Amino acid sequence: MLPPISLRFLSLKPSLHFVSLPLTKAFSLSASPATHTYSSMESAFESNCILVLAGKSATEKELTNSVKASNILKLPDVEDVSVLLHSEYEDSRNKESFRINSYMNSLSTKCFGRFFIWSPRLPSTHDVVSKNFEELPVGSVCVADVQYKGRGRSMNVWESPKGCLLFSFTIQMEDGRVVPLVQYVMSLAMTEAINDVCTRDGVPYLDVRIKWPNDLYLDGLKVGGILCTSTYRSKKFNVSAGLGLNVDNEKPTTSLNAVLRKLTSVSYQLQREDIISAFFNKFEIFFNLFMDQGFKPLEELYYKTWLHSGQRVIVEEKNDDKDQGRQSVVTVQGLTSSGYLLAVGDDNQMCELHPDGNSFDFFKGLIRRKLA
C-alpha cells in the first residue's frame, strides 16, 4: 500500500495567523501559565491535556462513550490525554469556559459539528482532528479556549489567547481538484454566520470582508484566518480545516466585539458559541451546494464579500528560461476555476495570478501566468 500523500493547499498564506498575532521566527509564543486562569480541575491536569466529548444526538453521545472507553485519542508531544464526557465535566467548569449546551441547542446540521471536542487549553485544535481523523466521524469539531502551538504556513507557530474562537473540523472529499476551494466556502460561511447572528439579535451589521485567499478583515484589520491541510487515503481526501476568529480579544489588532461597541450603545457581546453554531449551519448548506454544483453558485456572494474586485496589483512575469521576470500591473477580475486570481493586464491579456511561495503578503509576491 502506498503511504498517504500529504497536501498543503497552494493558496495558504505565508503570513496566516489565526488571531492576527505578528509573525515571529521563534518557534514558541506560549505565555506563562500564570497568565491563564483555570478551575481546580483544570489545574490538576495542566501538565496534561483535557479533551471533553459531547454529542448532539443519542447517536453521537453513544459514540463519545465509545471513544472515551477505547482511549484512542492521541496528541503529538502530549503524553497523557485525559478524555472526559461532557456530563462528567460540566459541573466543574468555570464561567469562562465554552458553553457546550448553548452551542448544541443552536446547531441544526445533519453532519458538521455534531460530534464535539472541547479543551480549556491544548497545543493545537488542528492536531486533534488531523492526528485522529480516522477515529472520528466526518464533521467532527475540536474547540479550544486557548491553544499554544497553533500554526500557519511553513510550520510558523502562533499563540491564540482567550477571547478567540479557535476550532478545527474534519471534511472528506473525493475530487482533489476542488479541495483547495473549500477554504473559500469556509470564509464565506463565516462572514454570513456573523451577519446571521447580528441580524437575529438586532445589533448592527459587521462588515467582515474576505482577503484572498484565507483571511478575514474588519475595519481594515485582520480578525481571522483559515488553515486547511489534507491527506489522501483510500481514494479520498481527508481535510482538516481550521479557523480562528478574534471575537473578544482586542489586541494586537481588533475584535468583533470591539468594533460592535463603537456601533451601538446596547450592552451586547457576540458569543463564540453562537458564532460557531451559525457557522456550521451555514457551512453545511454552502458545502452541499459546492459539492453538487461547484463554486459557481457561490461566486456572486463571494465577490460581494471579498476585498479585491477591480484591485490593481503589481505582478512578475515568470518566464520558463529566467528566474526573474519583468513587472507589470494587472486588474483583478475574480477567481479562476482552480481557485487562483483571475486578472487582466493593460494589454487586455487574461492571466492567472499565483503566489511565489516566499512573500509574507500574497499580493506582494504574485506571479502572472498568461491564459490561452
mmCIF file of C-alpha atoms in Angstrom:
data_model
loop_
_atom_site.group_PDB
_atom_site.id
_atom_site.type_symbol
_atom_site.label_atom_id
_atom_site.label_comp_id
_atom_site.label_asym_id
_atom_site.label_seq_id
_atom_site.Cartn_x
_atom_site.Cartn_y
_atom_site.Cartn_z
ATOM 1 C CA MET A 1 0.000 0.000 0.000
ATOM 2 C CA LEU A 2 1.312 3.445 -0.897
ATOM 3 C CA PRO A 3 1.900 5.836 2.010
ATOM 4 C CA PRO A 4 -0.604 8.690 2.386
ATOM 5 C CA ILE A 5 0.166 11.791 0.328
ATOM 6 C CA SER A 6 0.284 14.926 2.446
ATOM 7 C CA LEU A 7 -1.009 18.047 0.734
ATOM 8 C CA ARG A 8 -0.990 21.645 1.891
ATOM 9 C CA PHE A 9 -3.214 23.905 -0.147
ATOM 10 C CA LEU A 10 -1.302 26.042 -2.612
ATOM 11 C CA SER A 11 -3.143 29.163 -1.593
ATOM 12 C CA LEU A 12 -2.201 29.127 2.073
ATOM 13 C CA LYS A 13 -0.835 32.500 3.053
ATOM 14 C CA PRO A 14 2.678 32.711 4.481
ATOM 15 C CA SER A 15 1.539 35.410 6.920
ATOM 16 C CA LEU A 16 -1.521 33.472 8.003
ATOM 17 C CA HIS A 17 -2.149 33.575 11.705
ATOM 18 C CA PHE A 18 -5.398 32.694 13.342
ATOM 19 C CA VAL A 19 -5.604 35.612 15.721
ATOM 20 C CA SER A 20 -3.653 38.328 13.967
ATOM 21 C CA LEU A 21 -0.554 37.982 16.117
ATOM 22 C CA PRO A 22 2.644 39.218 14.447
ATOM 23 C CA LEU A 23 4.865 36.687 12.728
ATOM 24 C CA THR A 24 7.940 35.634 14.648
ATOM 25 C CA LYS A 25 10.893 33.457 13.724
ATOM 26 C CA ALA A 26 10.863 31.974 17.191
ATOM 27 C CA PHE A 27 9.011 28.698 17.426
ATOM 28 C CA SER A 28 7.132 29.240 20.670
ATOM 29 C CA LEU A 29 4.984 32.125 21.777
ATOM 30 C CA SER A 30 3.247 30.363 24.624
ATOM 31 C CA ALA A 31 2.544 32.601 27.589
ATOM 32 C CA SER A 32 3.402 31.740 31.130
ATOM 33 C CA PRO A 33 0.788 29.519 32.775
ATOM 34 C CA ALA A 34 0.359 32.294 35.318
ATOM 35 C CA THR A 35 -1.372 34.383 32.681
ATOM 36 C CA HIS A 36 -4.220 31.906 32.439
ATOM 37 C CA THR A 37 -6.898 31.037 34.983
ATOM 38 C CA TYR A 38 -8.424 27.600 35.352
ATOM 39 C CA SER A 39 -10.773 25.794 37.646
ATOM 40 C CA SER A 40 -9.263 23.435 40.208
ATOM 41 C CA MET A 41 -9.967 20.504 37.918
ATOM 42 C CA GLU A 42 -8.179 22.169 35.012
ATOM 43 C CA SER A 43 -5.184 22.991 37.201
ATOM 44 C CA ALA A 44 -4.868 19.362 38.226
ATOM 45 C CA PHE A 45 -4.398 18.412 34.583
ATOM 46 C CA GLU A 46 -2.421 21.462 33.477
ATOM 47 C CA SER A 47 0.669 19.435 32.600
ATOM 48 C CA ASN A 48 -1.534 17.143 30.529
ATOM 49 C CA CYS A 49 -4.370 17.845 28.136
ATOM 50 C CA ILE A 50 -8.094 17.584 28.800
ATOM 51 C CA LEU A 51 -10.473 16.700 25.971
ATOM 52 C CA VAL A 52 -14.188 16.928 26.770
ATOM 53 C CA LEU A 53 -16.515 14.986 24.442
ATOM 54 C CA ALA A 54 -20.125 15.870 23.636
ATOM 55 C CA GLY A 55 -22.704 14.858 21.033
ATOM 56 C CA LYS A 56 -25.779 16.425 19.506
ATOM 57 C CA SER A 57 -27.982 13.311 19.412
ATOM 58 C CA ALA A 58 -28.120 9.950 21.148
ATOM 59 C CA THR A 59 -26.039 8.512 18.310
ATOM 60 C CA GLU A 60 -23.181 10.966 18.811
ATOM 61 C CA LYS A 61 -23.433 10.682 22.591
ATOM 62 C CA GLU A 62 -23.089 6.911 22.327
ATOM 63 C CA LEU A 63 -20.021 7.440 20.167
ATOM 64 C CA THR A 64 -18.478 9.723 22.811
ATOM 65 C CA ASN A 65 -18.808 6.878 25.295
ATOM 66 C CA SER A 66 -17.094 4.507 22.881
ATOM 67 C CA VAL A 67 -14.249 6.924 22.119
ATOM 68 C CA LYS A 68 -13.599 7.501 25.798
ATOM 69 C CA ALA A 69 -13.727 3.801 26.660
ATOM 70 C CA SER A 70 -11.305 2.864 23.882
ATOM 71 C CA ASN A 71 -8.805 5.574 24.841
ATOM 72 C CA ILE A 72 -7.892 6.090 21.178
ATOM 73 C CA LEU A 73 -7.435 9.856 21.026
ATOM 74 C CA LYS A 74 -3.784 10.861 20.825
ATOM 75 C CA LEU A 75 -1.867 14.113 20.558
ATOM 76 C CA PRO A 76 1.751 14.584 19.498
ATOM 77 C CA ASP A 77 4.027 15.853 22.278
ATOM 78 C CA VAL A 78 1.370 15.181 24.922
ATOM 79 C CA GLU A 79 1.996 12.069 26.980
ATOM 80 C CA ASP A 80 -1.244 11.998 28.923
ATOM 81 C CA VAL A 81 -4.510 12.930 27.228
ATOM 82 C CA SER A 82 -7.399 12.963 29.731
ATOM 83 C CA VAL A 83 -10.704 12.278 27.975
ATOM 84 C CA LEU A 84 -13.927 13.171 29.808
ATOM 85 C CA LEU A 85 -17.579 13.145 28.848
ATOM 86 C CA HIS A 86 -19.440 16.434 28.940
ATOM 87 C CA SER A 87 -21.651 15.138 31.734
ATOM 88 C CA GLU A 88 -18.558 14.415 33.834
ATOM 89 C CA TYR A 89 -17.006 17.822 33.323
ATOM 90 C CA GLU A 90 -19.802 20.387 33.140
ATOM 91 C CA ASP A 91 -20.281 20.807 36.886
ATOM 92 C CA SER A 92 -16.641 21.805 37.353
ATOM 93 C CA ARG A 93 -16.389 24.313 34.517
ATOM 94 C CA ASN A 94 -15.742 27.958 35.264
ATOM 95 C CA LYS A 95 -17.822 30.746 33.781
ATOM 96 C CA GLU A 96 -15.291 31.497 31.048
ATOM 97 C CA SER A 97 -15.491 28.015 29.560
ATOM 98 C CA PHE A 98 -17.235 27.207 26.326
ATOM 99 C CA ARG A 99 -20.998 26.713 26.826
ATOM 100 C CA ILE A 100 -21.471 23.401 25.073
ATOM 101 C CA ASN A 101 -25.215 23.143 25.766
ATOM 102 C CA SER A 102 -25.841 26.565 24.236
ATOM 103 C CA TYR A 103 -23.861 25.564 21.155
ATOM 104 C CA MET A 104 -25.715 22.277 20.718
ATOM 105 C CA ASN A 105 -29.114 23.933 21.119
ATOM 106 C CA SER A 106 -28.327 26.318 18.236
ATOM 107 C CA LEU A 107 -26.882 23.665 15.930
ATOM 108 C CA SER A 108 -29.206 22.400 13.171
ATOM 109 C CA THR A 109 -26.830 20.442 10.931
ATOM 110 C CA LYS A 110 -27.028 16.823 9.806
ATOM 111 C CA CYS A 111 -23.269 16.250 9.677
ATOM 112 C CA PHE A 112 -20.942 19.059 10.705
ATOM 113 C CA GLY A 113 -20.276 19.968 14.308
ATOM 114 C CA ARG A 114 -22.404 17.248 15.863
ATOM 115 C CA PHE A 115 -19.511 15.284 17.389
ATOM 116 C CA PHE A 116 -17.826 17.864 19.578
ATOM 117 C CA ILE A 117 -14.489 18.028 21.396
ATOM 118 C CA TRP A 118 -13.605 20.910 23.719
ATOM 119 C CA SER A 119 -10.450 21.692 25.656
ATOM 120 C CA PRO A 120 -9.624 24.560 28.004
ATOM 121 C CA ARG A 121 -6.037 24.578 26.758
ATOM 122 C CA LEU A 122 -4.192 22.456 24.233
ATOM 123 C CA PRO A 123 -1.355 22.695 21.727
ATOM 124 C CA SER A 124 -3.474 22.864 18.585
ATOM 125 C CA THR A 125 -7.053 22.042 17.612
ATOM 126 C CA HIS A 126 -5.693 21.131 14.183
ATOM 127 C CA ASP A 127 -3.548 18.384 15.698
ATOM 128 C CA VAL A 128 -6.556 16.889 17.480
ATOM 129 C CA VAL A 129 -8.578 16.409 14.297
ATOM 130 C CA SER A 130 -5.717 15.676 11.885
ATOM 131 C CA LYS A 131 -3.937 13.125 14.084
ATOM 132 C CA ASN A 132 -7.194 11.370 14.971
ATOM 133 C CA PHE A 133 -9.014 11.790 11.660
ATOM 134 C CA GLU A 134 -9.836 8.132 11.119
ATOM 135 C CA GLU A 135 -11.031 7.674 14.696
ATOM 136 C CA LEU A 136 -13.644 10.431 14.415
ATOM 137 C CA PRO A 137 -16.831 10.768 12.351
ATOM 138 C CA VAL A 138 -16.629 13.145 9.401
ATOM 139 C CA GLY A 139 -17.726 16.609 10.506
ATOM 140 C CA SER A 140 -16.245 16.313 13.998
ATOM 141 C CA VAL A 141 -15.034 19.584 15.525
ATOM 142 C CA CYS A 142 -12.491 20.474 18.195
ATOM 143 C CA VAL A 143 -12.725 23.823 20.011
ATOM 144 C CA ALA A 144 -10.174 25.254 22.453
ATOM 145 C CA ASP A 145 -10.293 28.238 24.781
ATOM 146 C CA VAL A 146 -6.526 28.654 24.396
ATOM 147 C CA GLN A 147 -4.038 26.982 22.063
ATOM 148 C CA TYR A 148 -0.293 27.488 22.321
ATOM 149 C CA LYS A 149 1.026 25.734 19.227
ATOM 150 C CA GLY A 150 -1.432 26.890 16.610
ATOM 151 C CA ARG A 151 0.262 27.291 13.267
ATOM 152 C CA GLY A 152 0.121 28.890 9.864
ATOM 153 C CA ARG A 153 2.079 28.083 6.747
ATOM 154 C CA SER A 154 5.614 26.646 6.891
ATOM 155 C CA MET A 155 5.016 25.480 10.457
ATOM 156 C CA ASN A 156 5.025 29.017 11.878
ATOM 157 C CA VAL A 157 3.776 28.877 15.460
ATOM 158 C CA TRP A 158 1.105 31.137 16.908
ATOM 159 C CA GLU A 159 -0.318 31.686 20.326
ATOM 160 C CA SER A 160 -4.077 32.028 20.483
ATOM 161 C CA PRO A 161 -5.314 33.701 23.673
ATOM 162 C CA LYS A 162 -8.679 33.718 25.373
ATOM 163 C CA GLY A 163 -11.328 35.695 23.575
ATOM 164 C CA CYS A 164 -10.679 33.950 20.268
ATOM 165 C CA LEU A 165 -12.925 31.414 18.620
ATOM 166 C CA LEU A 166 -10.497 28.602 17.796
ATOM 167 C CA PHE A 167 -11.672 25.435 16.084
ATOM 168 C CA SER A 168 -10.785 22.740 13.578
ATOM 169 C CA PHE A 169 -13.061 20.171 11.953
ATOM 170 C CA THR A 170 -12.976 17.291 9.513
ATOM 171 C CA ILE A 171 -14.176 17.140 5.914
ATOM 172 C CA GLN A 172 -13.904 14.285 3.431
ATOM 173 C CA MET A 173 -13.817 14.865 -0.337
ATOM 174 C CA GLU A 174 -13.182 12.766 -3.439
ATOM 175 C CA ASP A 175 -12.311 15.310 -6.152
ATOM 176 C CA GLY A 176 -8.853 16.686 -5.453
ATOM 177 C CA ARG A 177 -9.308 19.488 -7.988
ATOM 178 C CA VAL A 178 -11.810 21.292 -5.778
ATOM 179 C CA VAL A 179 -10.215 20.593 -2.409
ATOM 180 C CA PRO A 180 -8.315 23.941 -2.341
ATOM 181 C CA LEU A 181 -11.577 25.839 -2.865
ATOM 182 C CA VAL A 182 -13.104 24.616 0.398
ATOM 183 C CA GLN A 183 -11.323 27.416 2.264
ATOM 184 C CA TYR A 184 -13.316 29.918 0.192
ATOM 185 C CA VAL A 185 -16.543 28.184 1.219
ATOM 186 C CA MET A 186 -15.409 28.405 4.842
ATOM 187 C CA SER A 187 -14.573 32.105 4.716
ATOM 188 C CA LEU A 188 -17.895 32.900 3.063
ATOM 189 C CA ALA A 189 -19.810 30.794 5.592
ATOM 190 C CA MET A 190 -18.153 32.644 8.479
ATOM 191 C CA THR A 191 -18.936 36.122 7.160
ATOM 192 C CA GLU A 192 -22.546 35.071 6.614
ATOM 193 C CA ALA A 193 -22.730 33.436 10.054
ATOM 194 C CA ILE A 194 -21.613 36.628 11.780
ATOM 195 C CA ASN A 195 -24.266 38.575 9.885
ATOM 196 C CA ASP A 196 -26.912 35.992 10.762
ATOM 197 C CA VAL A 197 -26.161 36.302 14.490
ATOM 198 C CA CYS A 198 -26.155 40.117 14.352
ATOM 199 C CA THR A 199 -29.463 40.171 12.468
ATOM 200 C CA ARG A 200 -31.061 37.655 14.824
ATOM 201 C CA ASP A 201 -30.043 39.614 17.902
ATOM 202 C CA GLY A 202 -30.887 43.028 16.478
ATOM 203 C CA VAL A 203 -27.395 44.546 16.597
ATOM 204 C CA PRO A 204 -25.565 46.475 13.872
ATOM 205 C CA TYR A 205 -24.159 44.685 10.861
ATOM 206 C CA LEU A 206 -20.436 43.954 10.969
ATOM 207 C CA ASP A 207 -18.824 44.348 7.566
ATOM 208 C CA VAL A 208 -16.385 41.434 7.793
ATOM 209 C CA ARG A 209 -14.589 41.018 4.480
ATOM 210 C CA ILE A 210 -12.581 38.249 2.838
ATOM 211 C CA LYS A 211 -8.975 38.869 1.894
ATOM 212 C CA TRP A 212 -7.931 36.230 -0.616
ATOM 213 C CA PRO A 213 -7.152 33.503 -0.073
ATOM 214 C CA ASN A 214 -7.888 32.804 3.580
ATOM 215 C CA ASP A 215 -8.074 35.875 5.833
ATOM 216 C CA LEU A 216 -10.966 37.812 7.352
ATOM 217 C CA TYR A 217 -10.772 41.584 7.798
ATOM 218 C CA LEU A 218 -12.866 44.139 9.684
ATOM 219 C CA ASP A 219 -12.287 47.906 9.560
ATOM 220 C CA GLY A 220 -9.100 47.299 7.611
ATOM 221 C CA LEU A 221 -7.618 44.982 10.246
ATOM 222 C CA LYS A 222 -7.253 41.235 10.284
ATOM 223 C CA VAL A 223 -9.651 39.457 12.640
ATOM 224 C CA GLY A 224 -9.451 35.876 11.414
ATOM 225 C CA GLY A 225 -7.754 33.282 9.272
ATOM 226 C CA ILE A 226 -8.182 29.801 7.851
ATOM 227 C CA LEU A 227 -5.785 26.864 7.582
ATOM 228 C CA CYS A 228 -6.585 23.682 5.656
ATOM 229 C CA THR A 229 -4.436 20.601 5.156
ATOM 230 C CA SER A 230 -5.246 17.216 3.688
ATOM 231 C CA THR A 231 -4.012 13.672 3.268
ATOM 232 C CA TYR A 232 -5.028 11.245 0.555
ATOM 233 C CA ARG A 233 -6.037 7.786 1.694
ATOM 234 C CA SER A 234 -8.341 5.099 0.259
ATOM 235 C CA LYS A 235 -9.255 7.293 -2.723
ATOM 236 C CA LYS A 236 -10.486 10.126 -0.503
ATOM 237 C CA PHE A 237 -9.018 13.435 0.643
ATOM 238 C CA ASN A 238 -9.191 13.773 4.414
ATOM 239 C CA VAL A 239 -9.309 17.524 5.006
ATOM 240 C CA SER A 240 -8.519 19.076 8.375
ATOM 241 C CA ALA A 241 -9.964 22.585 8.309
ATOM 242 C CA GLY A 242 -9.167 25.189 10.944
ATOM 243 C CA LEU A 243 -10.483 28.678 11.587
ATOM 244 C CA GLY A 244 -9.557 31.325 14.146
ATOM 245 C CA LEU A 245 -11.574 34.471 14.812
ATOM 246 C CA ASN A 246 -10.966 37.417 17.129
ATOM 247 C CA VAL A 247 -14.305 37.605 18.919
ATOM 248 C CA ASP A 248 -13.409 39.375 22.154
ATOM 249 C CA ASN A 249 -9.632 39.922 22.246
ATOM 250 C CA GLU A 250 -8.850 43.494 21.181
ATOM 251 C CA LYS A 251 -5.073 43.124 20.930
ATOM 252 C CA PRO A 252 -2.997 43.210 18.846
ATOM 253 C CA THR A 253 -5.463 44.461 16.204
ATOM 254 C CA THR A 254 -9.174 44.450 16.982
ATOM 255 C CA SER A 255 -12.084 42.079 17.537
ATOM 256 C CA LEU A 256 -15.721 41.739 16.561
ATOM 257 C CA ASN A 257 -16.950 42.973 19.935
ATOM 258 C CA ALA A 258 -14.533 45.909 19.968
ATOM 259 C CA VAL A 259 -15.971 47.158 16.669
ATOM 260 C CA LEU A 260 -19.520 46.380 17.763
ATOM 261 C CA ARG A 261 -19.121 48.588 20.863
ATOM 262 C CA LYS A 262 -18.344 51.515 18.559
ATOM 263 C CA LEU A 263 -21.572 50.957 16.624
ATOM 264 C CA THR A 264 -24.112 50.608 19.424
ATOM 265 C CA SER A 265 -24.713 51.685 22.991
ATOM 266 C CA VAL A 266 -26.612 48.470 23.696
ATOM 267 C CA SER A 267 -24.879 46.219 26.213
ATOM 268 C CA TYR A 268 -24.360 43.188 23.995
ATOM 269 C CA GLN A 269 -21.493 40.877 23.131
ATOM 270 C CA LEU A 270 -21.177 38.292 20.412
ATOM 271 C CA GLN A 271 -20.567 34.855 21.889
ATOM 272 C CA ARG A 272 -18.291 32.164 20.494
ATOM 273 C CA GLU A 273 -20.993 29.503 20.864
ATOM 274 C CA ASP A 274 -23.464 31.475 18.753
ATOM 275 C CA ILE A 275 -20.936 32.199 16.016
ATOM 276 C CA ILE A 276 -19.629 28.657 15.584
ATOM 277 C CA SER A 277 -23.104 27.086 15.565
ATOM 278 C CA ALA A 278 -24.228 29.659 12.980
ATOM 279 C CA PHE A 279 -21.068 28.911 11.009
ATOM 280 C CA PHE A 280 -21.764 25.180 10.786
ATOM 281 C CA ASN A 281 -25.443 25.781 9.961
ATOM 282 C CA LYS A 282 -24.364 27.970 7.059
ATOM 283 C CA PHE A 283 -21.295 25.966 6.040
ATOM 284 C CA GLU A 284 -23.261 22.742 5.638
ATOM 285 C CA ILE A 285 -25.658 24.461 3.219
ATOM 286 C CA PHE A 286 -22.830 26.053 1.234
ATOM 287 C CA PHE A 287 -20.702 22.898 1.235
ATOM 288 C CA ASN A 288 -23.509 20.691 -0.067
ATOM 289 C CA LEU A 289 -24.183 23.230 -2.818
ATOM 290 C CA PHE A 290 -20.471 23.346 -3.589
ATOM 291 C CA MET A 291 -20.269 19.547 -3.834
ATOM 292 C CA ASP A 292 -23.314 19.372 -6.112
ATOM 293 C CA GLN A 293 -22.692 22.325 -8.409
ATOM 294 C CA GLY A 294 -19.175 23.591 -7.819
ATOM 295 C CA PHE A 295 -18.237 27.070 -6.600
ATOM 296 C CA LYS A 296 -20.140 28.908 -9.340
ATOM 297 C CA PRO A 297 -23.417 29.306 -7.350
ATOM 298 C CA LEU A 298 -21.454 30.921 -4.500
ATOM 299 C CA GLU A 299 -19.329 33.249 -6.631
ATOM 300 C CA GLU A 300 -21.655 36.247 -6.661
ATOM 301 C CA LEU A 301 -21.953 36.323 -2.884
ATOM 302 C CA TYR A 302 -18.221 35.684 -2.514
ATOM 303 C CA TYR A 303 -17.338 38.633 -4.752
ATOM 304 C CA LYS A 304 -19.669 40.889 -2.778
ATOM 305 C CA THR A 305 -17.796 39.928 0.368
ATOM 306 C CA TRP A 306 -14.149 39.930 -0.751
ATOM 307 C CA LEU A 307 -11.855 42.961 -0.982
ATOM 308 C CA HIS A 308 -10.385 42.556 -4.441
ATOM 309 C CA SER A 309 -12.772 43.303 -7.319
ATOM 310 C CA GLY A 310 -11.040 45.855 -9.538
ATOM 311 C CA GLN A 311 -7.892 45.858 -7.394
ATOM 312 C CA ARG A 312 -4.717 46.824 -9.241
ATOM 313 C CA VAL A 313 -1.704 44.718 -8.315
ATOM 314 C CA ILE A 314 1.921 44.515 -9.399
ATOM 315 C CA VAL A 315 2.910 41.088 -10.692
ATOM 316 C CA GLU A 316 6.009 39.425 -12.042
ATOM 317 C CA GLU A 317 6.182 37.857 -15.464
ATOM 318 C CA LYS A 318 7.530 34.357 -14.865
ATOM 319 C CA ASN A 319 9.378 33.006 -17.898
ATOM 320 C CA ASP A 320 10.499 29.395 -18.157
ATOM 321 C CA ASP A 321 14.050 30.363 -19.035
ATOM 322 C CA LYS A 322 14.504 33.102 -16.447
ATOM 323 C CA ASP A 323 14.355 33.276 -12.685
ATOM 324 C CA GLN A 324 13.495 36.952 -12.751
ATOM 325 C CA GLY A 325 10.828 38.430 -14.998
ATOM 326 C CA ARG A 326 9.673 41.944 -15.693
ATOM 327 C CA GLN A 327 6.959 43.513 -13.559
ATOM 328 C CA SER A 328 3.591 44.719 -14.795
ATOM 329 C CA VAL A 329 0.277 45.935 -13.392
ATOM 330 C CA VAL A 330 -2.936 43.926 -13.735
ATOM 331 C CA THR A 331 -6.522 44.309 -12.520
ATOM 332 C CA VAL A 332 -8.180 41.548 -10.504
ATOM 333 C CA GLN A 333 -11.401 40.257 -12.108
ATOM 334 C CA GLY A 334 -12.323 37.239 -9.973
ATOM 335 C CA LEU A 335 -11.250 33.636 -9.475
ATOM 336 C CA THR A 336 -10.188 31.004 -11.979
ATOM 337 C CA SER A 337 -11.712 27.527 -11.900
ATOM 338 C CA SER A 338 -8.654 26.310 -9.973
ATOM 339 C CA GLY A 339 -9.094 28.947 -7.280
ATOM 340 C CA TYR A 340 -6.314 31.362 -8.236
ATOM 341 C CA LEU A 341 -6.875 35.036 -9.019
ATOM 342 C CA LEU A 342 -8.153 35.905 -12.485
ATOM 343 C CA ALA A 343 -6.811 39.228 -13.748
ATOM 344 C CA VAL A 344 -6.490 41.271 -16.920
ATOM 345 C CA GLY A 345 -3.448 43.246 -17.967
ATOM 346 C CA ASP A 346 -3.353 46.650 -19.597
ATOM 347 C CA ASP A 347 -2.807 44.737 -22.843
ATOM 348 C CA ASN A 348 -6.231 43.029 -22.283
ATOM 349 C CA GLN A 349 -4.462 39.675 -21.856
ATOM 350 C CA MET A 350 -6.249 37.494 -19.306
ATOM 351 C CA CYS A 351 -3.957 35.850 -16.771
ATOM 352 C CA GLU A 352 -3.915 33.708 -13.661
ATOM 353 C CA LEU A 353 -2.057 35.005 -10.594
ATOM 354 C CA HIS A 354 -0.064 32.557 -8.462
ATOM 355 C CA PRO A 355 1.744 33.220 -5.187
ATOM 356 C CA ASP A 356 5.527 32.990 -5.365
ATOM 357 C CA GLY A 357 5.610 30.849 -2.226
ATOM 358 C CA ASN A 358 8.037 33.156 -0.427
ATOM 359 C CA SER A 359 6.426 36.524 0.263
ATOM 360 C CA PHE A 360 4.709 37.250 3.579
ATOM 361 C CA ASP A 361 1.879 39.003 1.717
ATOM 362 C CA PHE A 362 0.396 37.187 -1.266
ATOM 363 C CA PHE A 363 -0.253 40.488 -3.030
ATOM 364 C CA LYS A 364 3.440 41.358 -2.861
ATOM 365 C CA GLY A 365 4.536 38.071 -4.377
ATOM 366 C CA LEU A 366 2.228 37.319 -7.280
ATOM 367 C CA ILE A 367 3.410 35.642 -10.465
ATOM 368 C CA ARG A 368 1.469 36.128 -13.679
ATOM 369 C CA ARG A 369 0.740 33.190 -15.945
ATOM 370 C CA LYS A 370 -0.998 34.014 -19.196
ATOM 371 C CA LEU A 371 -4.167 32.140 -20.082
ATOM 372 C CA ALA A 372 -4.692 30.874 -23.602
#
